[in-house]
Amino acid sequence: MFTRKLLDKPFRLMAIVGCVFILTMVILTVFTGFSYEQSVMPFAKIISYAAAAIAFLLCTLTFFFFEKHLFYYSALEILVFSNIYNGRIYTGLFLTAILFILLLLENRLTFKPNLIIYLVLEIIKLLLVIPYGVRSFLEYIGISLFSLCTIGCINLLFRHAYGKKDSGSINLDDYRLSDRQKNCIKEIVVNNTTIKALAIDYNVSESAIKKDLSHIYTVLGITGKADLKALFIGYKF
């Protein structure tokens, strides 16, 4: 039951993994200087520990407020900056790729302000690589562009494939669902609307919405929101 709840809330699960990762890195740093041994920048040790502490706090907040994805995005970004600042360029690139995947999956970069902020942060990261020499600078540009373009293309391929999915394969009218329950499915799949927001929209209690969702999961033979979203990928509401 506990595992099912975690799988239904992927950002909560990622928060746990993030905390374990950060603690592991801190332990390695304490005994080996792992996080800052390659740095040519000042205050590398302080920045390494400070970034780990802030990122751990943000991951903890993500666990309790798993619907606020900005906490997790911020934790990743802080770890990226810390690793690049301290000379761990490839670790920074890896974390950047993870962040980019999450942003694409949630369509966060389709909004112009978000895209501008993202590009500005990428430029700052690029500038942080300069002190590590021309080779590292060019490597960072090349690998960064390659990974981001590859991830972007893969995302487009998947979206194109799901766009071709036969929406007739699932027909909500074939199931015994009320209009509110059908609308709940649409809001969750399309807009990632929370239970609290749905309760406010329909002027009912949160327990009523939870009861609706429980009925939906039973009727469709699924276990939670993650399965619901996967089931209706490409569905034309």
Steps between C-alpha positions, in 0.01 A plus 500: 500500500780740593690416178187558294451842656862591419463387139185710472703803613822487294638828631475368855696193394756719321532710814599190699754398235632858492552507876684165489721628217585822683580319827724259310685789336541677835646186662742462208594866527565481875742210462652569157431861396307349208278799420766770484835329443509604132399861558712799401242741641505671841288377794444167322459304824251744650295514181500122474357450850261795475359377169455149641317636805266719294433225246426253782254748653329549162473123446347468846246770412428315177416188699239684709378733223541264205262702284737799516749378241696824516667378822649200320598703193679748727683219683628359171605844375692575819682168475582574136652839584692356794650218294597725211647761735708231666627349176277194481386593149363162396293461816358845435415404141331180617280689747426764236376224268270363771358846564447558127310170468268593788437847359413356159272232643301763686506752213663759724706652220202583280449820700726783387596623853601148604702455181681831552588410861624160387721648227644762738592229751664295224710800395613550862601134519697544180686794650587294808682250281738763357751487792556129431661568163418506131475122471246470781310799363470351150422155639222646713348682201521193277366246748234739627367576152516135398316375809235773498433459127485122532261516795289757317480282189408190703226701669365610160505141372302376800249785473462429128442131573245573771334756273432221253344284767146399408287701740212264425673220687367650822152643522393646833136451402557125523552528875256578777640839590322819594566825315702625798712186498567537128595863550730399787683265263540778244624754756752259653635374167507830312565756774640290787230654721522417870228343712466821698453706184241255365308517829492879477393495133206266569421646841527165676725357768840352422375165629229506231763549228713224654195273490448589134863419421480170687195408291681604180803287584280199578295534180806546279699229678791725598667596829554877497571828323814376329307216333216738415732739319673215316165352395379826345822613327397634161128476584291775342258623763 
